PDB file of C-alpha atoms in Angstrom:
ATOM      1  CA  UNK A   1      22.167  28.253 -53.651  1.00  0.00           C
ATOM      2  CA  UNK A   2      21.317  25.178 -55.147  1.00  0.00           C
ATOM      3  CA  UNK A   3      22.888  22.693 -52.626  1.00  0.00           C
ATOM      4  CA  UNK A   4      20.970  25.053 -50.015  1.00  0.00           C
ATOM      5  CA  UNK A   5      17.610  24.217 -51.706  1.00  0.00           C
ATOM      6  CA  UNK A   6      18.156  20.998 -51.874  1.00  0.00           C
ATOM      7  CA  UNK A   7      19.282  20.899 -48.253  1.00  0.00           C
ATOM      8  CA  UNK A   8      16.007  22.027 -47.141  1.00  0.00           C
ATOM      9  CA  UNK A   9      13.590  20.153 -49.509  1.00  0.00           C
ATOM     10  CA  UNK A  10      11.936  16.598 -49.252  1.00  0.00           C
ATOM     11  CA  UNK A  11      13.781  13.969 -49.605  1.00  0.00           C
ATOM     12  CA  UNK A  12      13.474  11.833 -52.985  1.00  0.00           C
ATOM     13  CA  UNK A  13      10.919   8.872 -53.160  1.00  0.00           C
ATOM     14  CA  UNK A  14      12.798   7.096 -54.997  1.00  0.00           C
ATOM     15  CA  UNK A  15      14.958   7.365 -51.988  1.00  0.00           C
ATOM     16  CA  UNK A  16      12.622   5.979 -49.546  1.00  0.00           C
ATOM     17  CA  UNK A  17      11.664   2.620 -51.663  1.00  0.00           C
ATOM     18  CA  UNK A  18      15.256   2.030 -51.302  1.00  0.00           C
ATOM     19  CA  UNK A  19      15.030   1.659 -47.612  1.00  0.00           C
ATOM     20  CA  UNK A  20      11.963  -0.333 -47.438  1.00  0.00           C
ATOM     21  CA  UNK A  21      13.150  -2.726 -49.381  1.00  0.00           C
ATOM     22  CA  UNK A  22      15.073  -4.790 -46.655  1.00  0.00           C
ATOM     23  CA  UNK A  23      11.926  -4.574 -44.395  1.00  0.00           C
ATOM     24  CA  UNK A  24      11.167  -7.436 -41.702  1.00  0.00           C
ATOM     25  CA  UNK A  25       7.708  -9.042 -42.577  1.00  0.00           C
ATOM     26  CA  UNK A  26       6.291  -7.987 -39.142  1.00  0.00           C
ATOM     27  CA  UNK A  27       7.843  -3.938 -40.277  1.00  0.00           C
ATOM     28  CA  UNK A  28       6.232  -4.097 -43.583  1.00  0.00           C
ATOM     29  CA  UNK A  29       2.852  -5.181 -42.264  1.00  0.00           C
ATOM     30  CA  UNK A  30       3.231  -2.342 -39.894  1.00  0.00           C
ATOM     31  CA  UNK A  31       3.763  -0.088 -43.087  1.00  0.00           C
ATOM     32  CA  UNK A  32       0.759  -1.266 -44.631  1.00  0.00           C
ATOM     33  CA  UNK A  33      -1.330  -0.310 -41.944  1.00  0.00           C
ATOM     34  CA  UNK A  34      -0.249   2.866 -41.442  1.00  0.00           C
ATOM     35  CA  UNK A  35      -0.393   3.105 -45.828  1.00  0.00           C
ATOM     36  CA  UNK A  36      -4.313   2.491 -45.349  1.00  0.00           C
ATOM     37  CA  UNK A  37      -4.832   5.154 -42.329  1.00  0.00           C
ATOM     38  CA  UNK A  38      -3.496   7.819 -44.214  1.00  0.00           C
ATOM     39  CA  UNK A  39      -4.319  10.470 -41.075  1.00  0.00           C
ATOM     40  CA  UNK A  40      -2.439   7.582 -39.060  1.00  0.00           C
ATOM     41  CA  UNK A  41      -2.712   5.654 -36.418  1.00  0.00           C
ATOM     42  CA  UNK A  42      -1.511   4.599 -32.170  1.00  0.00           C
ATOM     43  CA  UNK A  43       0.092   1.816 -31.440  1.00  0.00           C
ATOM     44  CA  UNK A  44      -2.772   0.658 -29.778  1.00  0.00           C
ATOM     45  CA  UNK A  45      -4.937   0.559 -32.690  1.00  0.00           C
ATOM     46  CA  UNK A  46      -2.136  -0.882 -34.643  1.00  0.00           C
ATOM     47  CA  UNK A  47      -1.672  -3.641 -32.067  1.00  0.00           C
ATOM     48  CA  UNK A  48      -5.250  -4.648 -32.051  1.00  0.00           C
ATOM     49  CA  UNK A  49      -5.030  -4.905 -35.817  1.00  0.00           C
ATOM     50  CA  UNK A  50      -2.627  -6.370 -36.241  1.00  0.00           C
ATOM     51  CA  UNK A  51      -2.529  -8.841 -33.545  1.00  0.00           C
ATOM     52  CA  UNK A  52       1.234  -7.525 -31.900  1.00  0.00           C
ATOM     53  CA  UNK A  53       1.987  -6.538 -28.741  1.00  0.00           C
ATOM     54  CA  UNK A  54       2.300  -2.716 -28.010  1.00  0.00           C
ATOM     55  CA  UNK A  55       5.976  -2.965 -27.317  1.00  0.00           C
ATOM     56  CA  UNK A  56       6.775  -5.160 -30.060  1.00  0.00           C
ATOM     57  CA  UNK A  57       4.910  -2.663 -32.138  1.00  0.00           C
ATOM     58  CA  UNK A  58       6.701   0.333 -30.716  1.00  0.00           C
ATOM     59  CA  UNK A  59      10.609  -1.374 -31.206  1.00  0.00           C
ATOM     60  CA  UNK A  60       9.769  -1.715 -35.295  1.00  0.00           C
ATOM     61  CA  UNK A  61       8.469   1.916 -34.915  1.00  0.00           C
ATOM     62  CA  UNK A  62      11.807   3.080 -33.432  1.00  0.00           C
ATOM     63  CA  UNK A  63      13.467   1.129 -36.772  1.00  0.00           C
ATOM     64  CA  UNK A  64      10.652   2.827 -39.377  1.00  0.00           C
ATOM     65  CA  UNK A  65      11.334   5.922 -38.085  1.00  0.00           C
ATOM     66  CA  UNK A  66      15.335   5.816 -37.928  1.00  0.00           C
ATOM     67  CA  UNK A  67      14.831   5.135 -41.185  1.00  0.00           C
ATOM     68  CA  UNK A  68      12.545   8.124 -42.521  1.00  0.00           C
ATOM     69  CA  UNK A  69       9.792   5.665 -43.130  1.00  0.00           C
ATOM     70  CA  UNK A  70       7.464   6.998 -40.290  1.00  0.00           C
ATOM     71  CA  UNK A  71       6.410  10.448 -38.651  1.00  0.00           C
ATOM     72  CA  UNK A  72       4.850  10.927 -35.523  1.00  0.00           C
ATOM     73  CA  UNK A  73       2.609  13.678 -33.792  1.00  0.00           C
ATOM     74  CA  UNK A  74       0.814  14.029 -30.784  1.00  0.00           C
ATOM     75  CA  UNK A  75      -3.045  14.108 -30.785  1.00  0.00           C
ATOM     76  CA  UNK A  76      -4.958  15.544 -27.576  1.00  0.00           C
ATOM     77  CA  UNK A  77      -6.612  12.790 -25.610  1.00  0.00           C
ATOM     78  CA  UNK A  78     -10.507  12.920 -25.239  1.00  0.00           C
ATOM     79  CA  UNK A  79     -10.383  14.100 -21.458  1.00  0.00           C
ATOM     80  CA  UNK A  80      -7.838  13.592 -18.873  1.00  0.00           C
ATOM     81  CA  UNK A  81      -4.679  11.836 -19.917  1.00  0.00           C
ATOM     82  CA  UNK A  82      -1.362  12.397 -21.996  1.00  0.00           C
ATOM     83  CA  UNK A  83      -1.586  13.300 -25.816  1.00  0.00           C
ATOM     84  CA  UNK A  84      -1.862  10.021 -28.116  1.00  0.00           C
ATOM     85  CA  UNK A  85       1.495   9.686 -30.304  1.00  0.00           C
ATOM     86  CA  UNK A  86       0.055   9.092 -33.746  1.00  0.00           C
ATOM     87  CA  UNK A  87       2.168   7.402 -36.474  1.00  0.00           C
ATOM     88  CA  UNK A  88       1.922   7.986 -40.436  1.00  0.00           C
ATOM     89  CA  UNK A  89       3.561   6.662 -43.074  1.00  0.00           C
ATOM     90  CA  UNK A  90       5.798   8.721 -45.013  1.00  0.00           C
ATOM     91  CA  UNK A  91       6.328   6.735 -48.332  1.00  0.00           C
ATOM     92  CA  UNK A  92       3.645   6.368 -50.751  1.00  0.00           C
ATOM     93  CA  UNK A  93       3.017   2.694 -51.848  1.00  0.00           C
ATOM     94  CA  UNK A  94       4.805   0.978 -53.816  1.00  0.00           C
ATOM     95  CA  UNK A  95       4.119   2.005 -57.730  1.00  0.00           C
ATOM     96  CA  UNK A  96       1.472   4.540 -56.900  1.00  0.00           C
ATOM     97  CA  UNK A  97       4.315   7.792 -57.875  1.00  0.00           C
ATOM     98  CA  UNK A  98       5.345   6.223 -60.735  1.00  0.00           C
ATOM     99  CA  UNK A  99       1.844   5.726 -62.197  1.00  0.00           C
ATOM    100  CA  UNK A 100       1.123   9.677 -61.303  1.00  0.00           C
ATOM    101  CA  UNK A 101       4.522  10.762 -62.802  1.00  0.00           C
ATOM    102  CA  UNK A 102       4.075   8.074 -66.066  1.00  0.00           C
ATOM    103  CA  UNK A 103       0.441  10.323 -66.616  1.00  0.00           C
ATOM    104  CA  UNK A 104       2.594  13.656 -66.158  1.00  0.00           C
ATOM    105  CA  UNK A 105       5.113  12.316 -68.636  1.00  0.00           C
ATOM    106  CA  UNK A 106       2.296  11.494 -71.655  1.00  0.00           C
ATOM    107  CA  UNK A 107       0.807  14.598 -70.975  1.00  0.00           C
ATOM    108  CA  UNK A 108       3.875  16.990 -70.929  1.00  0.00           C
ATOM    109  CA  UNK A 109       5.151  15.139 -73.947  1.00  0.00           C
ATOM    110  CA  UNK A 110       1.878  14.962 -76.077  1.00  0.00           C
ATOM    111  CA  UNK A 111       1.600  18.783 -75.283  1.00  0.00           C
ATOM    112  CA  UNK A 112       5.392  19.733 -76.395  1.00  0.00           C
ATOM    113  CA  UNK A 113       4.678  22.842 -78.428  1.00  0.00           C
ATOM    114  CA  UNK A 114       4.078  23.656 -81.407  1.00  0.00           C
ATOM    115  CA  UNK A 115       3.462  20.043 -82.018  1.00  0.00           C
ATOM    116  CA  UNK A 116       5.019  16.503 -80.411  1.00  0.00           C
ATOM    117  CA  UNK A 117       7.543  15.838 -82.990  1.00  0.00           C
ATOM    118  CA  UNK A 118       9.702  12.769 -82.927  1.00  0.00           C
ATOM    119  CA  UNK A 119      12.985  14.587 -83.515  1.00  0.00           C
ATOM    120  CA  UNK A 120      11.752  16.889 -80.376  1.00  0.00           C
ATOM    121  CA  UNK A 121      10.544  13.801 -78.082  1.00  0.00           C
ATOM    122  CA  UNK A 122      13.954  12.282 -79.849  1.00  0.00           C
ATOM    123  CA  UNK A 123      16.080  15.270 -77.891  1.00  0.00           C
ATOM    124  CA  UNK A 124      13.753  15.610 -74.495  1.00  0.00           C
ATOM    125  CA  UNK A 125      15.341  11.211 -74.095  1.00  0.00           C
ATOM    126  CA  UNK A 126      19.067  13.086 -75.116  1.00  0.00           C
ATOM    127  CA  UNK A 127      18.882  15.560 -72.324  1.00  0.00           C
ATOM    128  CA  UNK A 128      17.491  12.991 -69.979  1.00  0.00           C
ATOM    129  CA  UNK A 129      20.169  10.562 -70.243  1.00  0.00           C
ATOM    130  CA  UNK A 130      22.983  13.538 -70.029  1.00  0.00           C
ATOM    131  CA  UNK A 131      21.230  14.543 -66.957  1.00  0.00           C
ATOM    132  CA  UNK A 132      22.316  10.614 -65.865  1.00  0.00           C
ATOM    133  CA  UNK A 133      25.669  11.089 -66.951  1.00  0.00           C
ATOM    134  CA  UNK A 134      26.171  14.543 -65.112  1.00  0.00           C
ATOM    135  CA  UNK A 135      24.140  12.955 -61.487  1.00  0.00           C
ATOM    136  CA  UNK A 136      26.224  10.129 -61.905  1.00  0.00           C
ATOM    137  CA  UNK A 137      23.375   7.270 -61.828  1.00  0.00           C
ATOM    138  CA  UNK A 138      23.749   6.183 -65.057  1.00  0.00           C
ATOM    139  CA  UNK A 139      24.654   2.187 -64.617  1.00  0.00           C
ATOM    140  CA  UNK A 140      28.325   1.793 -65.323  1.00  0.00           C
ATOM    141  CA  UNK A 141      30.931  -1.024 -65.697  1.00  0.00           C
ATOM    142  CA  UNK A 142      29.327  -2.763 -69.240  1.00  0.00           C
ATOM    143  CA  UNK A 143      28.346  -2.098 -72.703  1.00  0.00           C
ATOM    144  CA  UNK A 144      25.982  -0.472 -74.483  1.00  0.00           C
ATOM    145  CA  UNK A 145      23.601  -4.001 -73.903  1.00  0.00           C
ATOM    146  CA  UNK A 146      24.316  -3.980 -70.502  1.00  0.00           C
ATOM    147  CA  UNK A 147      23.844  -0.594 -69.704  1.00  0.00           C
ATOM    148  CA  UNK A 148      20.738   0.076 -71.766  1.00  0.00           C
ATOM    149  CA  UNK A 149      19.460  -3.576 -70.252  1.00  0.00           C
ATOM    150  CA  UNK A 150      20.307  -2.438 -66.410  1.00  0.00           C
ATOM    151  CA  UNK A 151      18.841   1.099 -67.153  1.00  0.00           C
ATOM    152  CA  UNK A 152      15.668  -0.202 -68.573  1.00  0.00           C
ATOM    153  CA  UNK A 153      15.609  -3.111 -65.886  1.00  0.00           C
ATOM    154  CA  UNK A 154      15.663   0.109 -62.935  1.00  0.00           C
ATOM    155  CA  UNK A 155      13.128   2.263 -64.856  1.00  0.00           C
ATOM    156  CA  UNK A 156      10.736  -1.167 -64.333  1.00  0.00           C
ATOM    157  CA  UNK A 157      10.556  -2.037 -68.238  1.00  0.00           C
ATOM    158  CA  UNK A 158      11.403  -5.846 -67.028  1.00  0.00           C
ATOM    159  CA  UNK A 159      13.594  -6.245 -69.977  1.00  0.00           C
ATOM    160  CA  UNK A 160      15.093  -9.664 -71.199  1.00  0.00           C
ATOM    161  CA  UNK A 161      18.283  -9.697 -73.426  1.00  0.00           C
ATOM    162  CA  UNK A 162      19.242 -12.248 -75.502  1.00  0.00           C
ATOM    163  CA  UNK A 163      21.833 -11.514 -78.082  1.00  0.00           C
ATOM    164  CA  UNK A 164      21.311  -8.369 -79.740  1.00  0.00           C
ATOM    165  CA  UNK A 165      17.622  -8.089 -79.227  1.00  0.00           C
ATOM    166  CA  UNK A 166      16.341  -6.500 -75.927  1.00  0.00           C
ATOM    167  CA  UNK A 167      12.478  -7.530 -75.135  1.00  0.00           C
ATOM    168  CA  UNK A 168      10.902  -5.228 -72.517  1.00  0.00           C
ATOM    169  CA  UNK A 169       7.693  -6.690 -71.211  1.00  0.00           C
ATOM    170  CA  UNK A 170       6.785  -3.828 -69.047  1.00  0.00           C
ATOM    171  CA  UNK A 171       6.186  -0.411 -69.794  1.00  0.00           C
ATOM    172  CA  UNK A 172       6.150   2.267 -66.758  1.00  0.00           C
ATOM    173  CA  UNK A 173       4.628   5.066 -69.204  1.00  0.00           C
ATOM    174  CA  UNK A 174       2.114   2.848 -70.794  1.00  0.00           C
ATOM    175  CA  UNK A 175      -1.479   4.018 -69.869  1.00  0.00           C
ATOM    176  CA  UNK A 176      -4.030   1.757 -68.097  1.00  0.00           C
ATOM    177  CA  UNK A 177      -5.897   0.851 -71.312  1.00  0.00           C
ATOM    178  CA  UNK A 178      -2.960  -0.120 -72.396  1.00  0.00           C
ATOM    179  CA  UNK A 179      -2.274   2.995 -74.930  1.00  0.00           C
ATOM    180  CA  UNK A 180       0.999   5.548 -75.267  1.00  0.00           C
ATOM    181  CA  UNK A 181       1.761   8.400 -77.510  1.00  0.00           C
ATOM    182  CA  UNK A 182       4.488   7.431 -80.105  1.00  0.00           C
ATOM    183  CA  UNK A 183       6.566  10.344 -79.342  1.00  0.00           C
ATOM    184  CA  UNK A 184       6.936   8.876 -75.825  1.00  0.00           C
ATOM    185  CA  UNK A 185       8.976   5.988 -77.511  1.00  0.00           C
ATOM    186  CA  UNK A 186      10.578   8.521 -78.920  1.00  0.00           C
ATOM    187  CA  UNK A 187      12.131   9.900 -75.856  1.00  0.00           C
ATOM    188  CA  UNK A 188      13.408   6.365 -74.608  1.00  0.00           C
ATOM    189  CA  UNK A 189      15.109   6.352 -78.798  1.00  0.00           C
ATOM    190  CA  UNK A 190      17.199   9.708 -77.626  1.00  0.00           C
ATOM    191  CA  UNK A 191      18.044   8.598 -74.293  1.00  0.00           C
ATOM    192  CA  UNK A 192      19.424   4.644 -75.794  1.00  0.00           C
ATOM    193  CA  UNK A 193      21.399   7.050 -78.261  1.00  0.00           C
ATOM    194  CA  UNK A 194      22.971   9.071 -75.804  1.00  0.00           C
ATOM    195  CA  UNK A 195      24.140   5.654 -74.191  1.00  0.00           C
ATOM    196  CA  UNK A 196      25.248   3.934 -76.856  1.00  0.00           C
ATOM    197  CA  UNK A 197      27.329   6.982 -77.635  1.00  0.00           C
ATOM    198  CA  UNK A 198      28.879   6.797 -74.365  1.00  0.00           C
ATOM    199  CA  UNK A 199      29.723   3.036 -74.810  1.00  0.00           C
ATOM    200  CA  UNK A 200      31.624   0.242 -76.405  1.00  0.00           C
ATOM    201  CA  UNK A 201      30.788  -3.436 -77.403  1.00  0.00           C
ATOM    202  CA  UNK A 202      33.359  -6.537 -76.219  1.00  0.00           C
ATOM    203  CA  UNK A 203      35.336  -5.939 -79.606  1.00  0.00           C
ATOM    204  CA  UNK A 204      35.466  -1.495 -78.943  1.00  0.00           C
ATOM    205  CA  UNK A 205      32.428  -1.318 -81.609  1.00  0.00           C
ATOM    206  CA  UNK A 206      29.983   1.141 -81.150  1.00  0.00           C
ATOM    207  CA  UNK A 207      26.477  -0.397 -81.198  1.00  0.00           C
ATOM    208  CA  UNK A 208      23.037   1.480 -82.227  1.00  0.00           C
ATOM    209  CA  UNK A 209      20.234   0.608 -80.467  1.00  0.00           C
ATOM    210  CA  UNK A 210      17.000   0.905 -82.711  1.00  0.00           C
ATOM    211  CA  UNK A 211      13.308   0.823 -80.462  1.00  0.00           C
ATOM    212  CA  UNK A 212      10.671  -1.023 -81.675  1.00  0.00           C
ATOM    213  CA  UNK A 213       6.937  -0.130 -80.501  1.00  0.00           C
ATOM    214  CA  UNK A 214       4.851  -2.780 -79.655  1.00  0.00           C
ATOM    215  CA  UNK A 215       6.288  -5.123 -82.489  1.00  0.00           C
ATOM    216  CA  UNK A 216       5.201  -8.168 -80.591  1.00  0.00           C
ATOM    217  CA  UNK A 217       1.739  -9.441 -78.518  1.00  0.00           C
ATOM    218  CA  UNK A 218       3.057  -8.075 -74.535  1.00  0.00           C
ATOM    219  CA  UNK A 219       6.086  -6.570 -75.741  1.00  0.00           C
ATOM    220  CA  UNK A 220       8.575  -3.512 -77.119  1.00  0.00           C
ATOM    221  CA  UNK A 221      12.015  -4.482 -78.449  1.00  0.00           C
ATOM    222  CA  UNK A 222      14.949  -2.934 -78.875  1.00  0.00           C
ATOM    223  CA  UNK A 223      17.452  -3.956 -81.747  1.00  0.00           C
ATOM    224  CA  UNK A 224      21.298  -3.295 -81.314  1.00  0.00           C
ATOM    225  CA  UNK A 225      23.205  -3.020 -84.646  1.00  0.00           C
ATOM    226  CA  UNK A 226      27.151  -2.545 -84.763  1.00  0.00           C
ATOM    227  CA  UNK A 227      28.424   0.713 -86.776  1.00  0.00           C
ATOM    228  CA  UNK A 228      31.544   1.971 -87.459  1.00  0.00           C
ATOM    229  CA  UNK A 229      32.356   5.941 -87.275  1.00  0.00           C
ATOM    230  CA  UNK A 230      33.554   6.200 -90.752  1.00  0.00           C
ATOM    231  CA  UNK A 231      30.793   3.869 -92.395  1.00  0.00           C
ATOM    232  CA  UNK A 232      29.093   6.282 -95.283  1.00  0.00           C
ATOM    233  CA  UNK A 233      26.036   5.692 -97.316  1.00  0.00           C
ATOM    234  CA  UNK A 234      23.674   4.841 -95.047  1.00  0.00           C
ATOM    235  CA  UNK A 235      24.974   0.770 -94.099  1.00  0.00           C
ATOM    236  CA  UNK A 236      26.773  -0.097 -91.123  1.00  0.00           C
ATOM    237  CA  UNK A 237      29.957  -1.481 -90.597  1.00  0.00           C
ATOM    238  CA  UNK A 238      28.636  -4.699 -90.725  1.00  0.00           C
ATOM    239  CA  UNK A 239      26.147  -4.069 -93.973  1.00  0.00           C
ATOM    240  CA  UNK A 240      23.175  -3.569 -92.604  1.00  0.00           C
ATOM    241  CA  UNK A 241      21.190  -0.402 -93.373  1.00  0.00           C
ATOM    242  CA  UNK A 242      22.247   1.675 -90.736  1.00  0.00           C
ATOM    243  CA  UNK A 243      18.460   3.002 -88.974  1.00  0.00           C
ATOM    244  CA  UNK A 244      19.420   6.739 -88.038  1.00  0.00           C
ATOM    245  CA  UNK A 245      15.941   8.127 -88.883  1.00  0.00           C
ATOM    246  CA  UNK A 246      13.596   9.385 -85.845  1.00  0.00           C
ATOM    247  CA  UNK A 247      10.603   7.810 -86.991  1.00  0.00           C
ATOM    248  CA  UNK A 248      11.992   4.543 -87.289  1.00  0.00           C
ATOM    249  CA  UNK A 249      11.278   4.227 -83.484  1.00  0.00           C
ATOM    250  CA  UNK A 250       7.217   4.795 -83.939  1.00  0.00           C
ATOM    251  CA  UNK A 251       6.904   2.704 -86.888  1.00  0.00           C
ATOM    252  CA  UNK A 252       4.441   0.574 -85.204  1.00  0.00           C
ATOM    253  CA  UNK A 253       1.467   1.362 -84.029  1.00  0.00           C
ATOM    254  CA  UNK A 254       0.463   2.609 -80.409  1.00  0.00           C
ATOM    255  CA  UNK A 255      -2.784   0.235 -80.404  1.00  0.00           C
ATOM    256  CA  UNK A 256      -2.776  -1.087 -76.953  1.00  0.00           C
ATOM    257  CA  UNK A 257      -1.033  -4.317 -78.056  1.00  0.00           C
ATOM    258  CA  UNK A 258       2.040  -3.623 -75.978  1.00  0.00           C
ATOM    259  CA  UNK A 259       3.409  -4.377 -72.515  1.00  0.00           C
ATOM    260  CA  UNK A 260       1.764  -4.322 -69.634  1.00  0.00           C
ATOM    261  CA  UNK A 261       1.966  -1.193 -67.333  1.00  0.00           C
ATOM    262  CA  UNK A 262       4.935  -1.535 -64.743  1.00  0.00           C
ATOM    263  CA  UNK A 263       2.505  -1.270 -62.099  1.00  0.00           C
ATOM    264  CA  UNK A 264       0.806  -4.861 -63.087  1.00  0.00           C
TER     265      UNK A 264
END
């Protein structure tokens, strides 16, 4: 039943910025234009815009729509004459879902009932990255480092690893004045957890990988600590206090000092 539902739905966005990522210039500018005529446009109109002949303009239409990029309909000429073919885009542009879907995220989190506790945001980031695991797009083939840093790199958090500190300088959840909920942090804490638990350092350690809110001007950080299974008493492996509670992840403040919004 599921597979059948799925069968019939719309296909992912996500999906589609995939396949207008290897674009021609003269295709994308096409895509533009039809992006700013939302109710769409002929090739005509798009060939006096755009300065291309008709045929040109219909042979990368024939490529945007093999690829799911385009749909056309048929408008009814004004007077005698055959129906217009009009074309309209059919993926959004580029950042405007994830903005919409970063507000639904703050608000479904900052409404989690009774109220938005860490250890709940903490478990909503667990279930998230299982649901990676089980759909198989979970980044594979490194450590906990690499994986968290090629996870966070596709979720557009622009992170830069060096060592065992993970900067992220861009934050797709981040609202436009620049402000998030803690708790939202929160959920990214659970979902590093779940990874780490799935993963391994060069030398088989497991690593924990401790989020940092805002700790510097522009950026988030994320600290990765070795620990050992047995280790007892609160210290890792290593010595170091091991950081295993929730609200160590919010322990700076949300003030609009962070990164930038993804978007940016």
């Amino acid at each position: 039943m599921v597979g059948e539902q799925r069968a019939r739905g719309p296909l992912p966005s996500a999906e589609m910025v995939g396949r207008a990522a290897n674009l021609t210039r003269q295709q994308r500018r096409i895509l533009e234009e039809l992006h700013a005529k939302p109710t769409g446009l002929t090739v005509k109109e798009i060939s006096g815009s755009l300065g291309l002949h008709p045929n040109t303009i219909r042979g990368h239409m024939d490529v945007l729509k093999d690829l799911g990029l385009v749909n056309v309909i048929s408008r009814p000429s004004v007077g005698p004459g055959r129906p217009s073919s009009v074309y309209m885009a059919q993926s959004a542009l580029p950042g405007r879902p994830t903005a919409h879907l970063a507000g639904l995220v703050r608000v479904a989190v900052a409404s989690m009932e009774p109220e938005p506790t860490a250890e709940k945001a903490r478990q909503l980031g667990r279930r998230w990255a299982e649901s990676l695991i089980e759909y198989g797009t979970l980044p594979t083939g490194g450590g906990v480092v690499e994986t968290t840093t090629a996870l966070m790199a596709e979720m557009g958090f622009a992170p830069v690893t060096q060592g065992a500190t993970m900067r992220l300088f861009r934050c797709p959840l981040i609202a436009p004045d620049g402000t998030i909920p803690r708790v939202v942090c929160e959920v990214h804490s659970g979902m590093i957890d779940v990874v780490a638990e799935h993963s391994t350092d060069a030398e088989g350690r497991r690593l924990l990988g401790v989020v940092h809110p805002m700790d510097a001007p522009g950026s988030c950080s994320v600290q990765f600590t070795s620990t050992a299974p047995a280790a007892t008493g609160g210290e890792t492996a290593g010595g170091d206090p091991a950081v295993d509670e929730p609200a160590a992840a919010s322990a700076a403040a949300s003030d609009g000092t962070g990164p930038p919004p993804s978007g940016i």
